[in-house]
Tab-separated table of N, CA and C in Angstrom:
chain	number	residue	atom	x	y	z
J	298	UNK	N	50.252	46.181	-57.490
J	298	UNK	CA	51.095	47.216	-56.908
J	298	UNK	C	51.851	46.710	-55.680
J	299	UNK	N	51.251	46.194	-54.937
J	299	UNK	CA	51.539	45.570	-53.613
J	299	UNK	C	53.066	44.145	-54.440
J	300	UNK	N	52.893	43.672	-55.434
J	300	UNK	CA	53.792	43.161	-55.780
J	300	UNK	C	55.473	43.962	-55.931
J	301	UNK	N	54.921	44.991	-56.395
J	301	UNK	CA	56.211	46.031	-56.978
J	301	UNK	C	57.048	46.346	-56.100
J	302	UNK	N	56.481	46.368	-54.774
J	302	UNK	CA	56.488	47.569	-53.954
J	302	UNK	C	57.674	46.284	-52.808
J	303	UNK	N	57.449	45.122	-53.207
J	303	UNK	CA	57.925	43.902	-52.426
J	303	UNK	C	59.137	43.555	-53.121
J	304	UNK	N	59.322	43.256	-53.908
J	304	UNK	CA	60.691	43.361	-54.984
J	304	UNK	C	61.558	44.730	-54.957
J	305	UNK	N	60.688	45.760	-55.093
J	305	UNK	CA	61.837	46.668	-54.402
J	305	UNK	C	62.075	47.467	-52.883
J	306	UNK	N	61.990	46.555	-52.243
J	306	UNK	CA	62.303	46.396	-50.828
J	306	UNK	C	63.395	45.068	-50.820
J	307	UNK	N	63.254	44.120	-51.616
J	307	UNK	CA	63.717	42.825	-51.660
J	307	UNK	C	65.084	43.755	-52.237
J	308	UNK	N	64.848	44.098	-53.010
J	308	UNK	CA	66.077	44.599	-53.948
J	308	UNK	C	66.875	45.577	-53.114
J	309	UNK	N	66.197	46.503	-51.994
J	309	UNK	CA	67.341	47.804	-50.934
J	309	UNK	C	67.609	46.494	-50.288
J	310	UNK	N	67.094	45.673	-49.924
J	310	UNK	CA	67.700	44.866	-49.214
J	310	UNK	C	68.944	44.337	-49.349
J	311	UNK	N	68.980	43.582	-50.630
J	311	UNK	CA	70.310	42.459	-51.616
J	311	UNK	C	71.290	44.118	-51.562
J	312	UNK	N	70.556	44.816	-52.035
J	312	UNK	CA	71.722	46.382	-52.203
J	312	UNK	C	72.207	46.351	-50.710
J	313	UNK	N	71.736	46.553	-49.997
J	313	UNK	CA	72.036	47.122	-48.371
J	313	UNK	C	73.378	45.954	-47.844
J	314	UNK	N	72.815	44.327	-48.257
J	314	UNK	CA	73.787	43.633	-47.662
J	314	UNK	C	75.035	43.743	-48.609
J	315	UNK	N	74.535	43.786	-49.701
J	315	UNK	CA	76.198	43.481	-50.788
J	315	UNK	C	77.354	44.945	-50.024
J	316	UNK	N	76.107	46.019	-49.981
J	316	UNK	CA	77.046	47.382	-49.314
J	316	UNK	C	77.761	47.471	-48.286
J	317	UNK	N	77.185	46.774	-47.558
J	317	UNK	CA	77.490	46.343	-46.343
J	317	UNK	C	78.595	45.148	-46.531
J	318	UNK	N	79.128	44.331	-46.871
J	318	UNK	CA	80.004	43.227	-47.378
J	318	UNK	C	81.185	43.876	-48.197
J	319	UNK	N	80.674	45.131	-48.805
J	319	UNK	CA	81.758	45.767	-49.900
J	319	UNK	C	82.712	46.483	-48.927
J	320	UNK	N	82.045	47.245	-47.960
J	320	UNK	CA	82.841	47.997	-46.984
J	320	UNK	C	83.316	47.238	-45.863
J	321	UNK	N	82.811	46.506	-45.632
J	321	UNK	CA	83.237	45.594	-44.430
J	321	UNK	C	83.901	44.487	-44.430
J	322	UNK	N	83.930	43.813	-45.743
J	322	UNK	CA	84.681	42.551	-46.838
J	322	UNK	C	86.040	42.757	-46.437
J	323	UNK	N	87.018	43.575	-46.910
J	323	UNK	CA	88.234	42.945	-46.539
J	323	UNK	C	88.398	43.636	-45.312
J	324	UNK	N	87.935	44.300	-44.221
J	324	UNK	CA	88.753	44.234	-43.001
J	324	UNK	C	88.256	42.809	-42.197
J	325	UNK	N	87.083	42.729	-42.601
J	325	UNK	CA	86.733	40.949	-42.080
J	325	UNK	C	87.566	40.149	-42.458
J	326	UNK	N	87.954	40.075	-43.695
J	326	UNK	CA	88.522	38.920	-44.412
J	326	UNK	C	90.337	39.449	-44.020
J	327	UNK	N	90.443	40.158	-43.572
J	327	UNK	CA	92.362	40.422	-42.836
J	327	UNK	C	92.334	40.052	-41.111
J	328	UNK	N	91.210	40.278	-40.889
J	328	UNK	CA	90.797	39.923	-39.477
J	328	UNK	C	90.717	37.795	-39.265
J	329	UNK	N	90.428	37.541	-40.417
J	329	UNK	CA	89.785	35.966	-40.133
J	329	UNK	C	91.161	35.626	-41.069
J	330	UNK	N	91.646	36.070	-41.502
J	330	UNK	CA	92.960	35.681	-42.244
J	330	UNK	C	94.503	35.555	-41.213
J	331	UNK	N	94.552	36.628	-40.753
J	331	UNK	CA	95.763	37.538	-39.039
J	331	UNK	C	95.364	36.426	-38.255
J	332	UNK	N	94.001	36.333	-37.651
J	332	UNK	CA	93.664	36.157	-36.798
J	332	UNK	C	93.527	37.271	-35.598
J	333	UNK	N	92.351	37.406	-34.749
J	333	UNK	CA	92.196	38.000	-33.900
J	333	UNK	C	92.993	38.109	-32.756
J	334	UNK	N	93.052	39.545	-32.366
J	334	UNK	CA	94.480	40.197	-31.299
J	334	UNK	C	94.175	39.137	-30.223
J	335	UNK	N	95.066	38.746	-29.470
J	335	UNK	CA	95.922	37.746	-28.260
J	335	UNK	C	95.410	36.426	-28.642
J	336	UNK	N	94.800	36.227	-30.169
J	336	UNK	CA	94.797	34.816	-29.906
J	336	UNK	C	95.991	33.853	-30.445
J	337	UNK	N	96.000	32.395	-30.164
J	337	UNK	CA	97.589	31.862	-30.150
J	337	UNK	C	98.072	31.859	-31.771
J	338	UNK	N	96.800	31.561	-32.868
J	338	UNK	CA	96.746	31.109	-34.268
J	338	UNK	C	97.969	32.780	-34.685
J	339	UNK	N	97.550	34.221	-34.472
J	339	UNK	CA	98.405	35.114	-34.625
J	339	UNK	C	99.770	35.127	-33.949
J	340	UNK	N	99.703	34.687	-33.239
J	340	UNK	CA	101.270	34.545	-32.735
J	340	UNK	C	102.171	33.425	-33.407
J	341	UNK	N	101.650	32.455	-33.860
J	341	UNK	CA	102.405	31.271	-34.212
J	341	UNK	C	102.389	31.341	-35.722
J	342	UNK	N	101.549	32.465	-36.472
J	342	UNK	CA	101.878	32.360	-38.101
J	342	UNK	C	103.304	33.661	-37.828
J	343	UNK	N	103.586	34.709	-37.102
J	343	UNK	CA	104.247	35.554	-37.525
J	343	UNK	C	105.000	35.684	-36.134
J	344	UNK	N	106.163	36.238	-36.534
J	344	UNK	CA	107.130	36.067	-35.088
J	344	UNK	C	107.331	37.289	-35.014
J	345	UNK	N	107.025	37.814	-33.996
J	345	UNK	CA	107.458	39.381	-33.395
J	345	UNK	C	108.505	39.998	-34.508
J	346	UNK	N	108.283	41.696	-34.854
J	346	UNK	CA	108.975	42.291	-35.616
J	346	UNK	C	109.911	43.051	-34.801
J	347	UNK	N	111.124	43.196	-35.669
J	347	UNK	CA	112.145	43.648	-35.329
J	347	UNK	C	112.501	44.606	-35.734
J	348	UNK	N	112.245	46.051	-35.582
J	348	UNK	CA	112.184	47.504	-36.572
J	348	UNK	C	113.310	48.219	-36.506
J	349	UNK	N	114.222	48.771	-37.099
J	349	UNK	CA	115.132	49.293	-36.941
J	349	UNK	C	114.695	50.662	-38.009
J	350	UNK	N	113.424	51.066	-37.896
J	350	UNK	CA	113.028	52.195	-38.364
J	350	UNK	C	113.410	53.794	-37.803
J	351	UNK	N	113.756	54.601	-39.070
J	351	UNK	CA	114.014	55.856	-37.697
J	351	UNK	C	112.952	56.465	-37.208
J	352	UNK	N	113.156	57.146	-36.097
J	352	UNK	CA	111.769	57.508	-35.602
J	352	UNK	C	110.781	58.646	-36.795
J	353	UNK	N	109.867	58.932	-36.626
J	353	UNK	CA	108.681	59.464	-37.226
J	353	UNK	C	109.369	61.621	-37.195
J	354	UNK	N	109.556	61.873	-38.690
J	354	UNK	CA	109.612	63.326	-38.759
J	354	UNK	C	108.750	64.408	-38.349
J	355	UNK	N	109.434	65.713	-37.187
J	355	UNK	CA	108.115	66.209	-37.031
J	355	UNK	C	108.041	67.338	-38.113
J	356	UNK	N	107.136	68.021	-37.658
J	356	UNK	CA	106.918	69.280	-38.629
J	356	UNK	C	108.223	70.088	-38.611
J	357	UNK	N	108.774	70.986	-38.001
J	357	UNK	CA	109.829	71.246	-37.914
J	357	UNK	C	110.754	70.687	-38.415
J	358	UNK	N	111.246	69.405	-38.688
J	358	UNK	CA	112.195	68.613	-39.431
J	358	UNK	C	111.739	68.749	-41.028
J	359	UNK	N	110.688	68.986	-41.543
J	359	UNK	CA	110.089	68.870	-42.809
J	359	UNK	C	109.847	70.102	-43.464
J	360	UNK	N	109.448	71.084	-42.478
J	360	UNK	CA	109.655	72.701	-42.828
J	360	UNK	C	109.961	73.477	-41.943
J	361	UNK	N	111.001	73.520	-41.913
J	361	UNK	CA	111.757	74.547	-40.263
J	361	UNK	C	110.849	76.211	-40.416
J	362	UNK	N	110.680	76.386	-41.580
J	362	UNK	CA	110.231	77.763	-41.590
J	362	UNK	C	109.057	78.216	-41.144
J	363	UNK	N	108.183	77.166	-41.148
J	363	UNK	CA	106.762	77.115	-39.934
J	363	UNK	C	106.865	78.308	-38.673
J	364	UNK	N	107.834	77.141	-38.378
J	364	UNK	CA	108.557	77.850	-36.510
J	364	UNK	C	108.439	79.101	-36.462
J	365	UNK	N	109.011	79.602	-37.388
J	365	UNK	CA	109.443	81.026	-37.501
J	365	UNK	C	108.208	82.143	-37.679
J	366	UNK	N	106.989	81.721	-38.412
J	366	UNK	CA	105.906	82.419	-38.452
J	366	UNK	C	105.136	82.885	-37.607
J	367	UNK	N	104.824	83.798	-37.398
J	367	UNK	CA	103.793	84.693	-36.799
J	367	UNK	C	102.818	85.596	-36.997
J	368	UNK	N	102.047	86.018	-36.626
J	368	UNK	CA	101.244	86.913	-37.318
J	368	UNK	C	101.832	88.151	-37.861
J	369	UNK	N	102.662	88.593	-37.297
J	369	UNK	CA	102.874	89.888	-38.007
J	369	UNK	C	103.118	89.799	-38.924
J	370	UNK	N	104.187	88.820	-39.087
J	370	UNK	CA	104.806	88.157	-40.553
J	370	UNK	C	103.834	88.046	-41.555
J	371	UNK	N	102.667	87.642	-40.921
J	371	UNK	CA	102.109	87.223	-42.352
J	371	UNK	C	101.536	88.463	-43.339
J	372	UNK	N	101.953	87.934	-44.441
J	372	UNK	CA	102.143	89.054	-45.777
J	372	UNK	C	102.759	89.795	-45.409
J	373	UNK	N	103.506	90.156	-45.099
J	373	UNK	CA	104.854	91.432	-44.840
J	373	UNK	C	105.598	91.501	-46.345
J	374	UNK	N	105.503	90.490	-47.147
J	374	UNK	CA	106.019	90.448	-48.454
J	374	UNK	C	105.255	90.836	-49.240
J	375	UNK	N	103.730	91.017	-49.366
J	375	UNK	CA	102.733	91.260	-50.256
J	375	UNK	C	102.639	92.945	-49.770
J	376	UNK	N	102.836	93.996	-51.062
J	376	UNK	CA	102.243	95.471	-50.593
J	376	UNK	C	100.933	95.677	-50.283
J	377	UNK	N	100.317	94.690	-51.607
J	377	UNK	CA	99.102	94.982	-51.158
J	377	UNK	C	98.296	94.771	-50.013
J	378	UNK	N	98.709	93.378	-49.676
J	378	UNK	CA	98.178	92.786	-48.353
J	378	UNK	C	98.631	93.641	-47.266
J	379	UNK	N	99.760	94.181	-47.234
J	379	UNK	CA	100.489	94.789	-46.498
J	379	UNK	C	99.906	96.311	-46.210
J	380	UNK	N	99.164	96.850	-47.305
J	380	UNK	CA	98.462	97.914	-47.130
J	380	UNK	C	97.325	98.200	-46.669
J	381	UNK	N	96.565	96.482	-46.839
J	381	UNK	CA	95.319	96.041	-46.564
J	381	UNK	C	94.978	96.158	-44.609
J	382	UNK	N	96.660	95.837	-44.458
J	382	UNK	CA	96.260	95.386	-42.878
J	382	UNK	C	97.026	96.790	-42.424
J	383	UNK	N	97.737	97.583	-42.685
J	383	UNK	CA	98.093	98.866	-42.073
J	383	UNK	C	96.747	99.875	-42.640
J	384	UNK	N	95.501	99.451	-42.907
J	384	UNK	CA	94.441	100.434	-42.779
J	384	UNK	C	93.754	100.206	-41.203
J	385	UNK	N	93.324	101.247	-41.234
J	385	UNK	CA	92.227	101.595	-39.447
J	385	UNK	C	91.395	100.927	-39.737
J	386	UNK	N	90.848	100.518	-38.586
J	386	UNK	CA	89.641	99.451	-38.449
J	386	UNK	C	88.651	100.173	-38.888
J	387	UNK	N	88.498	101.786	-38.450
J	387	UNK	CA	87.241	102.244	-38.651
J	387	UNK	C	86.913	102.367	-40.428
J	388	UNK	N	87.917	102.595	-41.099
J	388	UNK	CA	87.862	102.893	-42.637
J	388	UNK	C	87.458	101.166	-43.109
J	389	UNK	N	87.979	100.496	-42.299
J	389	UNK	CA	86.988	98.673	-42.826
J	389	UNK	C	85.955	98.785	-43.172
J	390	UNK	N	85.439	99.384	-41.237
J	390	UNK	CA	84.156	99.437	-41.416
J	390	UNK	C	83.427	100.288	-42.218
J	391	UNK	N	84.209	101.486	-42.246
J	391	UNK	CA	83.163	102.344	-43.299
J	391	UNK	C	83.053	101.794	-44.418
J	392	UNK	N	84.219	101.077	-44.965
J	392	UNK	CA	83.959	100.458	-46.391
J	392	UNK	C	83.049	99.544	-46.238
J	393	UNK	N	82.719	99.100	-45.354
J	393	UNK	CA	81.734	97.341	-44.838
J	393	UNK	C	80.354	98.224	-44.983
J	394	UNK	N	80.478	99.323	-44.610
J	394	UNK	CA	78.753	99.549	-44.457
J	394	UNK	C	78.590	100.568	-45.808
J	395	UNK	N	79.419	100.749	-46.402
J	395	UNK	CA	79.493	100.955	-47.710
J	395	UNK	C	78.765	100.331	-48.688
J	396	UNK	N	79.761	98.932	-48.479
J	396	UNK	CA	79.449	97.955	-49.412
J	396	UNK	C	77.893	97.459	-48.838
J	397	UNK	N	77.157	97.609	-47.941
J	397	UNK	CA	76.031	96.914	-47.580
J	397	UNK	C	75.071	97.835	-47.769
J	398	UNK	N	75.124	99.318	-47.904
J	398	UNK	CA	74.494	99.881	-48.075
J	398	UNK	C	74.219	99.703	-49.704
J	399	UNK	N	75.419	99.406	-50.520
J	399	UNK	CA	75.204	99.380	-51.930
J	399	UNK	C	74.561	97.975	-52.055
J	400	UNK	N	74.437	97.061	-51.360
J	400	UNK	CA	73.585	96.133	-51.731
J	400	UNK	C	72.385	96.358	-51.169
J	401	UNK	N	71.999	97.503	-50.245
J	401	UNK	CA	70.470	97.603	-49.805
J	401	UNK	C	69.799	98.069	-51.065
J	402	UNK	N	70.703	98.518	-51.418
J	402	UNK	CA	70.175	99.863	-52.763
J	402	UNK	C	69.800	98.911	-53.926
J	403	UNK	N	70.249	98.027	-54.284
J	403	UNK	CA	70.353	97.549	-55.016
J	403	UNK	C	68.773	96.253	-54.972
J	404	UNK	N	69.190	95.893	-53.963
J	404	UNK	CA	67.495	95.079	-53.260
J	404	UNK	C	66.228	96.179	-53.135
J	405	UNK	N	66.801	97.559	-52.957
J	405	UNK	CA	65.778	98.328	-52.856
J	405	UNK	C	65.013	98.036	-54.345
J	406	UNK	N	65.625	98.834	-55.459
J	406	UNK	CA	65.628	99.181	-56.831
J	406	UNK	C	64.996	97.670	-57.260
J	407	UNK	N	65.085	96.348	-57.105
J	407	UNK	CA	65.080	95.720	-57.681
J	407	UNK	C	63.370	95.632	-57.361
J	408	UNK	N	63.458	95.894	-55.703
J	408	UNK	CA	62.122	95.508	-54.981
J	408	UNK	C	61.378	96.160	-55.957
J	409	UNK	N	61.473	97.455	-55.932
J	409	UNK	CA	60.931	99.010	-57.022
J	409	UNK	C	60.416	98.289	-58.503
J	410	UNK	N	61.389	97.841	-58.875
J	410	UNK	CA	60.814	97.103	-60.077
J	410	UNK	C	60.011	96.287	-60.179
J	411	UNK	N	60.002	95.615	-59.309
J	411	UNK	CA	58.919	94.305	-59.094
J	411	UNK	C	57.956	94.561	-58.595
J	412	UNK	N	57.754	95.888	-57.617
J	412	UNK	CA	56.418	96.200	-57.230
J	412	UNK	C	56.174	97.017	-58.502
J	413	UNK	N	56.530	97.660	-59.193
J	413	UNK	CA	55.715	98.866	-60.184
J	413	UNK	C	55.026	97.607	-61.248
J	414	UNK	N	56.029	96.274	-61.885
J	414	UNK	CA	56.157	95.591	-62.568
J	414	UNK	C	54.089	94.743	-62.100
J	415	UNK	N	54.342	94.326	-61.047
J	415	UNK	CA	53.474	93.818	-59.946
J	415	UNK	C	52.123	94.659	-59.996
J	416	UNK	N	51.939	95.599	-59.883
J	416	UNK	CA	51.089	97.223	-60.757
J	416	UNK	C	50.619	96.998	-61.568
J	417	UNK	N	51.696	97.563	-62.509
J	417	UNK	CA	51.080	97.029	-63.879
J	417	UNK	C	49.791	95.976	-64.580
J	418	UNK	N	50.684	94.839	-64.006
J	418	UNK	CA	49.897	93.805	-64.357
J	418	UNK	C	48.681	94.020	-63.383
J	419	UNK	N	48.669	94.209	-62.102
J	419	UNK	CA	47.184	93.986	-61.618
J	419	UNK	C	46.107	94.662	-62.324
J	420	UNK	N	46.617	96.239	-62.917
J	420	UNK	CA	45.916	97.830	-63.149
J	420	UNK	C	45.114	96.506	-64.604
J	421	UNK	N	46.518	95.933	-65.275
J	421	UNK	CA	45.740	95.277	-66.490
J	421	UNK	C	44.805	93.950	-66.616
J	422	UNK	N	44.822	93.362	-65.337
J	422	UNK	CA	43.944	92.081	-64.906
J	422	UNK	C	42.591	93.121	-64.888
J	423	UNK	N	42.852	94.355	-63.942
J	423	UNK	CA	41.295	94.941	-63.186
J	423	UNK	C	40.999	95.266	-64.706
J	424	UNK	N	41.364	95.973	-65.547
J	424	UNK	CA	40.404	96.314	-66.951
J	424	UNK	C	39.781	95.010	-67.711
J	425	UNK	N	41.008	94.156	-67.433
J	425	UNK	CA	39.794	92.820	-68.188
J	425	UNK	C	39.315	92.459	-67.324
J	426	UNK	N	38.809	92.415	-65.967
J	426	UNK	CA	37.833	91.768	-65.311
J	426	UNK	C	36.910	92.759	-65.732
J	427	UNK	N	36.867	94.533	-65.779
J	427	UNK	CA	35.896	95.143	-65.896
J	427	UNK	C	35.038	94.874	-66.906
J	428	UNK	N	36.160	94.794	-68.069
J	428	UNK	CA	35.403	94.042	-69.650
J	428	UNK	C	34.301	92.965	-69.104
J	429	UNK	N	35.206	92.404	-68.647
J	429	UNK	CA	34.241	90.731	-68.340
J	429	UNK	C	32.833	90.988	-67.683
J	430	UNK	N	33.291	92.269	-66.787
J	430	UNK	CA	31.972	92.306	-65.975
J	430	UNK	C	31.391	92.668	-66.804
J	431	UNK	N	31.480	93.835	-67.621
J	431	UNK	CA	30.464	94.346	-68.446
J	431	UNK	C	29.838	93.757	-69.405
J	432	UNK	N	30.743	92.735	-70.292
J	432	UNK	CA	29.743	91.793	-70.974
J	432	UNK	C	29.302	90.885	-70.500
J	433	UNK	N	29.406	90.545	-69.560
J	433	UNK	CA	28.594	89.621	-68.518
J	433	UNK	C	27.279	90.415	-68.158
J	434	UNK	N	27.595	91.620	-67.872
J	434	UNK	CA	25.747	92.473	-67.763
J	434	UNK	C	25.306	92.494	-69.275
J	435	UNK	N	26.379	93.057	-69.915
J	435	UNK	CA	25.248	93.036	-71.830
J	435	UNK	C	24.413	91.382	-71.347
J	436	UNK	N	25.617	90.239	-71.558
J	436	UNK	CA	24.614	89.116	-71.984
J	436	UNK	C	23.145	88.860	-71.192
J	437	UNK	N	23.745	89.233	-69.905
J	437	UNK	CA	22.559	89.222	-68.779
J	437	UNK	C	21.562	89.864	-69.079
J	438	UNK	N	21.397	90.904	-70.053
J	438	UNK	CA	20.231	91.496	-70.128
J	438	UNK	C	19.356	90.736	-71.355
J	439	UNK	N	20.934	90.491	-72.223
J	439	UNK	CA	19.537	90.119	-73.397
J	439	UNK	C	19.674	89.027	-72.898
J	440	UNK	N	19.697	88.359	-71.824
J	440	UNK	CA	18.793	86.846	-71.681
J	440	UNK	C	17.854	87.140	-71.113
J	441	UNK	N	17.508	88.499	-70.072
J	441	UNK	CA	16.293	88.589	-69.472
J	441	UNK	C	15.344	89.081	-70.902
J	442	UNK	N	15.506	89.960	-71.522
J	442	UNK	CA	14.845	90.098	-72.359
J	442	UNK	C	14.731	89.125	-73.840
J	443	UNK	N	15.660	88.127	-73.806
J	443	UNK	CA	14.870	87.220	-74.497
J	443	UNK	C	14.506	86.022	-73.832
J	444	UNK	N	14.139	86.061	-72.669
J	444	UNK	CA	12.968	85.331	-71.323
J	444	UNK	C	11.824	86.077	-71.972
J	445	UNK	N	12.287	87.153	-71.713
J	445	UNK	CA	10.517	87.935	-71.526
J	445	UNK	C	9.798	87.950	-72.897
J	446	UNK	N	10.579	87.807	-74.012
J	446	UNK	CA	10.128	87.204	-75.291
J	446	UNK	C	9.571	86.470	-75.291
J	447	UNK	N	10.486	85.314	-75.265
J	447	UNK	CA	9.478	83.559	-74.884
J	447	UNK	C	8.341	83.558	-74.461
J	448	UNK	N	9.064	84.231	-73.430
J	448	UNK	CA	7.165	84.331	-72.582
J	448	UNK	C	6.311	84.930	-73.182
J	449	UNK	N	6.631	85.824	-73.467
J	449	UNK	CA	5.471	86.523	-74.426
J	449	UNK	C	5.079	86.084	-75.505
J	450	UNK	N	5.770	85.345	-76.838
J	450	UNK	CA	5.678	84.500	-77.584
J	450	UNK	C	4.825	82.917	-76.847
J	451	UNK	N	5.120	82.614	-75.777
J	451	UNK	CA	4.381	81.204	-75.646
J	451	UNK	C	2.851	81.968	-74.727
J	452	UNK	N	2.658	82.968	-74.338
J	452	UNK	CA	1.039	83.737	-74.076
J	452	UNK	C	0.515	83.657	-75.612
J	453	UNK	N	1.389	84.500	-76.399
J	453	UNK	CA	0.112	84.541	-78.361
J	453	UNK	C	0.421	83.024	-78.649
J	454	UNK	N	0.937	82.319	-78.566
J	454	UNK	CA	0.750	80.733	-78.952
J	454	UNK	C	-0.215	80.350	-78.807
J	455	UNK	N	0.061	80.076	-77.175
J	455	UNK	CA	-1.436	79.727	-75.591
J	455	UNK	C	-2.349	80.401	-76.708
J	456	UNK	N	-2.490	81.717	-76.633
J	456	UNK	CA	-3.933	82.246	-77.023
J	456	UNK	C	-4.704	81.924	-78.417
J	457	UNK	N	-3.213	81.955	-79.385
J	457	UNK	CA	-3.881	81.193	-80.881
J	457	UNK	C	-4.451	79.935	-80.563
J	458	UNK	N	-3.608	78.879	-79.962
J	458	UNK	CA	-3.885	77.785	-80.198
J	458	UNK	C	-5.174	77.500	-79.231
J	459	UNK	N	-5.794	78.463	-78.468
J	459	UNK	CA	-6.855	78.245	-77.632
J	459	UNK	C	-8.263	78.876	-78.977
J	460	UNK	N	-7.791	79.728	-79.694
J	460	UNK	CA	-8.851	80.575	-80.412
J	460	UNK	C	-8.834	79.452	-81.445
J	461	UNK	N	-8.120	78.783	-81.818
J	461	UNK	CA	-8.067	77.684	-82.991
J	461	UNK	C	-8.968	76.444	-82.577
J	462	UNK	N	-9.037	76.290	-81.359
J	462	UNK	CA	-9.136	75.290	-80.728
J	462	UNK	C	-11.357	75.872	-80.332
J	463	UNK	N	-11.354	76.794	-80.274
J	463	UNK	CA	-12.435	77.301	-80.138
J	463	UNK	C	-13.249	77.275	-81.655
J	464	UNK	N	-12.682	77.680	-82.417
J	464	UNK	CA	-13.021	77.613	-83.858
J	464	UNK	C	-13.298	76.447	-84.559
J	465	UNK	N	-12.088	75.752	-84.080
J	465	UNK	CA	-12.645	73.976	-84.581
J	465	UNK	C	-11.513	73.603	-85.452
J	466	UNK	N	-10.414	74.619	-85.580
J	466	UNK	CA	-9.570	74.476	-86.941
J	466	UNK	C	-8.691	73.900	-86.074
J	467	UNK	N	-7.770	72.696	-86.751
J	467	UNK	CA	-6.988	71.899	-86.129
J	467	UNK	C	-5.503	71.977	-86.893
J	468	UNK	N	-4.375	72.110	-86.528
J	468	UNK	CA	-3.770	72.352	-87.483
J	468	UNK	C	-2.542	70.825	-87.392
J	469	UNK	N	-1.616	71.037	-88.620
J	469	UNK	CA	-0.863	69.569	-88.136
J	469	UNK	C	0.354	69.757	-87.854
């Protein structure tokens, strides 16, 4: 066991470094390739760039209509949404404790079932334990009374085999 247990440790290991090499492999290998920032080897493979790029688009340049949004705005085009948010806070809430009350009810009822369910079965465990008890007293008795047999059967034995034994008769 102690073998198994060494090979696969050996093995997270070989896993751990290759993982480690997979993720870390090519920014090492662009780093040792470039060469590292201010040293001379990067300056002398590549000569300063010359960009005549335009500058960087902002949001506004890409969707002017952003700008323009605000909350009120939002959904002013949807009725429904629109009807959603011209309701009173208090009718939210009544619907909120609505809806939570219909899920108490619902956890109630279920609880209800599972305790009556829960019932049931115990009411039907207690009748077969009662069974059990009760033939557990039947057997209990006729073992005391077939004790008290034996016994009584090995006293007329004792006593034959003592009166036999007095007599002279031997049996085989």
């Amino acid at each position: 066991m102690p073998r198994r247990s060494g090979d696969c440790m050996r093995c997270l290991v070989i896993f751990a470094v290759v993982s480690a090499l997979v993720v870390c492999g090519p920014a090492l290998y662009w780093k040792f390739n470039k060469g590292f920032v201010g040293s001379t080897r990067a300056n002398s493979l590549c000569p300063p760039c010359v960009c005549d790029c335009p500058p960087p688009l902002s949001l506004l340049q890409i969707a002017p209509g952003l700008a323009n949004l605000s909350i009120t705005d939002c959904g002013s085009d949807d009725p429904e949404l629109k009807q959603e948010m011209e309701k009173q806070f208090v009718d939210l809430l009544t619907e909120e404790l609505k809806l939570q009350e219909a899920v108490a009810d619902e956890h109630s009822r279920h609880m209800n079932v599972t305790l009556a369910e829960a019932k049931r079965v115990a009411s039907q465990y207690q009748k077969e334990a009662e069974k059990c008890n009760a033939a557990t007293e039947i057997c209990e008795s006729a073992r005391e009374r077939a004790e008290a047999l034996l016994i009584k059967e090995r006293k007329i034995t004792s006593l034959w085999e003592k009166r036999a034994r007095q007599s002279g008769w031997e049996g085989e």
